[in-house]
PDB file of C-alpha atoms in Angstrom:
ATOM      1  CA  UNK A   4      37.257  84.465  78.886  1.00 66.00           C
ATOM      2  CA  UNK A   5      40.876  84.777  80.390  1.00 75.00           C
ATOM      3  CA  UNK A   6      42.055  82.265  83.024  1.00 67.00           C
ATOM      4  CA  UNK A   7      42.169  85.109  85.561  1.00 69.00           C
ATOM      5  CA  UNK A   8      38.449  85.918  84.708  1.00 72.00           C
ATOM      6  CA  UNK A   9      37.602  82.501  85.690  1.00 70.00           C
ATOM      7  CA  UNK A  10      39.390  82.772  89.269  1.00 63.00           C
ATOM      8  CA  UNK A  11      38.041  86.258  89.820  1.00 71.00           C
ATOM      9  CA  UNK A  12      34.412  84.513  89.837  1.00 75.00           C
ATOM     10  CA  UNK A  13      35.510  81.824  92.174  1.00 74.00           C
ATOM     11  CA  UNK A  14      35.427  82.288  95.885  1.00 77.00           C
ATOM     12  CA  UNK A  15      38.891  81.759  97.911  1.00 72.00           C
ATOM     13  CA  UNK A  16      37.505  78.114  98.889  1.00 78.00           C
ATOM     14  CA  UNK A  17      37.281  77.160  95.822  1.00 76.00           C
ATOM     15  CA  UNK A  18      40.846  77.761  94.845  1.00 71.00           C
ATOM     16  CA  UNK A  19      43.408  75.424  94.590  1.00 72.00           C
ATOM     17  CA  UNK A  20      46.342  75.382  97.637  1.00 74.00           C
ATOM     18  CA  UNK A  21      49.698  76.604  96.461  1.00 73.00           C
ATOM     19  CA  UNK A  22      52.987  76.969  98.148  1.00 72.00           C
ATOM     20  CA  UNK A  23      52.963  73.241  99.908  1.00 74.00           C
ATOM     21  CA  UNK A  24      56.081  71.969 100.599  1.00 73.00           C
ATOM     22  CA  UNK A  25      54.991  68.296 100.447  1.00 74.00           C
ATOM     23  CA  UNK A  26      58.620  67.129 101.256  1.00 79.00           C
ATOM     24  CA  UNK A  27      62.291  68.455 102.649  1.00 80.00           C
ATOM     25  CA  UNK A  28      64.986  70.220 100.142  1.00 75.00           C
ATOM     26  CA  UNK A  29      62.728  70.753  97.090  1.00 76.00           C
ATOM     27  CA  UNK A  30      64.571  74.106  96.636  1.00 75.00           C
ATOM     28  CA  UNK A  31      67.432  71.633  95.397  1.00 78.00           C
ATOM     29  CA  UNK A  32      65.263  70.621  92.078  1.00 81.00           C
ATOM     30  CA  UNK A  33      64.771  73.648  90.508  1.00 81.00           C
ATOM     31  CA  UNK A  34      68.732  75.138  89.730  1.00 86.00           C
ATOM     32  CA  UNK A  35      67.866  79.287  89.660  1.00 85.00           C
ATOM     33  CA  UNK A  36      71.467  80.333  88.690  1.00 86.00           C
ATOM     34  CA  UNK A  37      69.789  80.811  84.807  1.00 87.00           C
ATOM     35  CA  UNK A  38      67.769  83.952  86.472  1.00 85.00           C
ATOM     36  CA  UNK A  39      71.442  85.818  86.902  1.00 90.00           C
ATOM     37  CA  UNK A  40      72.462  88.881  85.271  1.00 93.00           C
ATOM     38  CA  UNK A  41      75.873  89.106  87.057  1.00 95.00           C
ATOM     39  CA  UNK A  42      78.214  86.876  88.734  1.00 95.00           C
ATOM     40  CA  UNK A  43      80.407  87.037  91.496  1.00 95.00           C
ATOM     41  CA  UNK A  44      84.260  86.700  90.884  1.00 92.00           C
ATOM     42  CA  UNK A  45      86.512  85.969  93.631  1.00 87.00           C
ATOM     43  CA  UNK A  46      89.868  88.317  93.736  1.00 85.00           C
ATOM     44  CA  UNK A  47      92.925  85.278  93.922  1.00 77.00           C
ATOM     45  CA  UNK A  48      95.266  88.128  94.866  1.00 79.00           C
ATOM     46  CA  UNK A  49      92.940  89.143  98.419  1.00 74.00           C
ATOM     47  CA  UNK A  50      92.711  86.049 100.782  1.00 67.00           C
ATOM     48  CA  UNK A  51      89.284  85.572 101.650  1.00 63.00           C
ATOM     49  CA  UNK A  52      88.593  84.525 105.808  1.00 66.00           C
ATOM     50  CA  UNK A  53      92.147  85.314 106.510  1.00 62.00           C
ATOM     51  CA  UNK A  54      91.165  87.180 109.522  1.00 60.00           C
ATOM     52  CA  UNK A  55      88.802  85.391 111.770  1.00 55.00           C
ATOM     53  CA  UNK A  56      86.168  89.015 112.419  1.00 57.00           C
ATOM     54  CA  UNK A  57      86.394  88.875 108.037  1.00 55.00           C
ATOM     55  CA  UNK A  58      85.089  85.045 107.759  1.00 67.00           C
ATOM     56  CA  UNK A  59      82.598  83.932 106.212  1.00 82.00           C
ATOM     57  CA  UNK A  60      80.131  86.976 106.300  1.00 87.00           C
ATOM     58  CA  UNK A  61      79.204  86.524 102.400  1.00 90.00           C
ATOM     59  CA  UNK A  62      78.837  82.864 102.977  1.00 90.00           C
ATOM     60  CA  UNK A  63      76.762  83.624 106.256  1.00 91.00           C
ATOM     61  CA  UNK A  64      74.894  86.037 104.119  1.00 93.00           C
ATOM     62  CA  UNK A  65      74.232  84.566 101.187  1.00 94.00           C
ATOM     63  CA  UNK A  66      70.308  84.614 100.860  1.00 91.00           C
ATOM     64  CA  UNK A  67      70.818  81.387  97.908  1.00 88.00           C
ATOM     65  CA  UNK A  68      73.526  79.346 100.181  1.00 90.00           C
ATOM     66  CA  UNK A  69      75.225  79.594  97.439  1.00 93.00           C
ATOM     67  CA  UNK A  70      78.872  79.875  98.360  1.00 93.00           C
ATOM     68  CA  UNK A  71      80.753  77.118  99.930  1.00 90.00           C
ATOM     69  CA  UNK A  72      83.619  76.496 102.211  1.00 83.00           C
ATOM     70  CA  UNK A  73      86.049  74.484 100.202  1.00 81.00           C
ATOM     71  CA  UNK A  74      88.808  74.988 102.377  1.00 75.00           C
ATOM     72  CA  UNK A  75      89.514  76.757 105.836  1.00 69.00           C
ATOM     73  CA  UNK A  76      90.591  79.599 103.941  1.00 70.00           C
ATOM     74  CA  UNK A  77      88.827  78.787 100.575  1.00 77.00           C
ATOM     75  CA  UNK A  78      85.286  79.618  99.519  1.00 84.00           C
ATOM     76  CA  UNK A  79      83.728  78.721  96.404  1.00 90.00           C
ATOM     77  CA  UNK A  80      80.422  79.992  94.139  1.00 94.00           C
ATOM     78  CA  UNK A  81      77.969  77.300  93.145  1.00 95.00           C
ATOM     79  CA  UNK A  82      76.646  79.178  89.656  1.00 94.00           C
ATOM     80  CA  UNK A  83      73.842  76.487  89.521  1.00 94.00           C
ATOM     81  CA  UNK A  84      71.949  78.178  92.425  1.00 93.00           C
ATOM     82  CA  UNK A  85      73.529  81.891  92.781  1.00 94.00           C
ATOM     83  CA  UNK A  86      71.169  84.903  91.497  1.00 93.00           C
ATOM     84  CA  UNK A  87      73.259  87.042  91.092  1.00 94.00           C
ATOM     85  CA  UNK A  88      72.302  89.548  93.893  1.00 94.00           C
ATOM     86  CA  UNK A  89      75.039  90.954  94.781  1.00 95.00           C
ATOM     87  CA  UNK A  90      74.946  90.439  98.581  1.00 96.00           C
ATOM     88  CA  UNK A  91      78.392  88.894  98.658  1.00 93.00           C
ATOM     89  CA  UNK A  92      80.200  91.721  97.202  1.00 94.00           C
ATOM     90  CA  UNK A  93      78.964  94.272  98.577  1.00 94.00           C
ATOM     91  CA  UNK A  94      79.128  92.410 102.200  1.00 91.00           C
ATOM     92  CA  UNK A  95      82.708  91.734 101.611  1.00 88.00           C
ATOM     93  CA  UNK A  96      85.011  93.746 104.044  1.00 84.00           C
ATOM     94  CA  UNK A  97      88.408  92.688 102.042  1.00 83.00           C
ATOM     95  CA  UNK A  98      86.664  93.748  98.604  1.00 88.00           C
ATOM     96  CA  UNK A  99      87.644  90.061  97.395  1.00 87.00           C
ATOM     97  CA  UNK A 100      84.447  89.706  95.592  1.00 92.00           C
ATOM     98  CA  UNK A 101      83.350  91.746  92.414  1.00 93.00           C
ATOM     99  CA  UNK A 102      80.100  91.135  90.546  1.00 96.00           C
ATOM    100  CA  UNK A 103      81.040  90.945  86.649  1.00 95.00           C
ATOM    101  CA  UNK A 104      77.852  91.078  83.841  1.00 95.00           C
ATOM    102  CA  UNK A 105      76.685  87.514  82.772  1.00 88.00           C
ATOM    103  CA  UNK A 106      77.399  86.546  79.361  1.00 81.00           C
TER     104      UNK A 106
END
């Protein structure tokens, strides 16, 4: 008998709770930037949030907060926590940000 085959017998009250949050910024402890199968690269040559209606959308966007403002005019990727998704790059109006395949 399976795991599942015991839980299909049970009723929902006798099921243990998931998906507590038993205290503030647990997302912090578990690093997902392992689950990536491409990363984001920043083009040096295109200024990112040069022009104020082009700032910060892929930061503002970013579903992982994963990208942060290093500078006014700066932005970096924090690889511990970005997925890979994409969002950034495509969100991008300057085309500054390319996703490249994970090694």
């Amino acid at each position: 008998m399976t795991i599942q085959d015991e839980y299909r017998k049970k009723g929902w009250k006798d099921l243990p709770p998931g998906g507590i949050v038993d205290r503030p910024a647990t997302a912090l402890d578990y690093k997902t930037g392992t689950w990536r199968a491409f990363r984001p690269i920043r083009n040096k040559d295109k200024k990112i949030c040069q022009n104020p209606e082009n700032c910060l959308i892929c930061w503002a966007l970013c579903p992982d907060a994963a990208i942060k403002r290093v500078e006014p005019n700066e932005l970096e990727f924090d690889m511990d926590y970005c997925k890979g998704c994409g969002v950034c790059a495509l969100e991008c109006p300057l085309k500054a940000i390319e996703m490249e395949q994970e090694e």
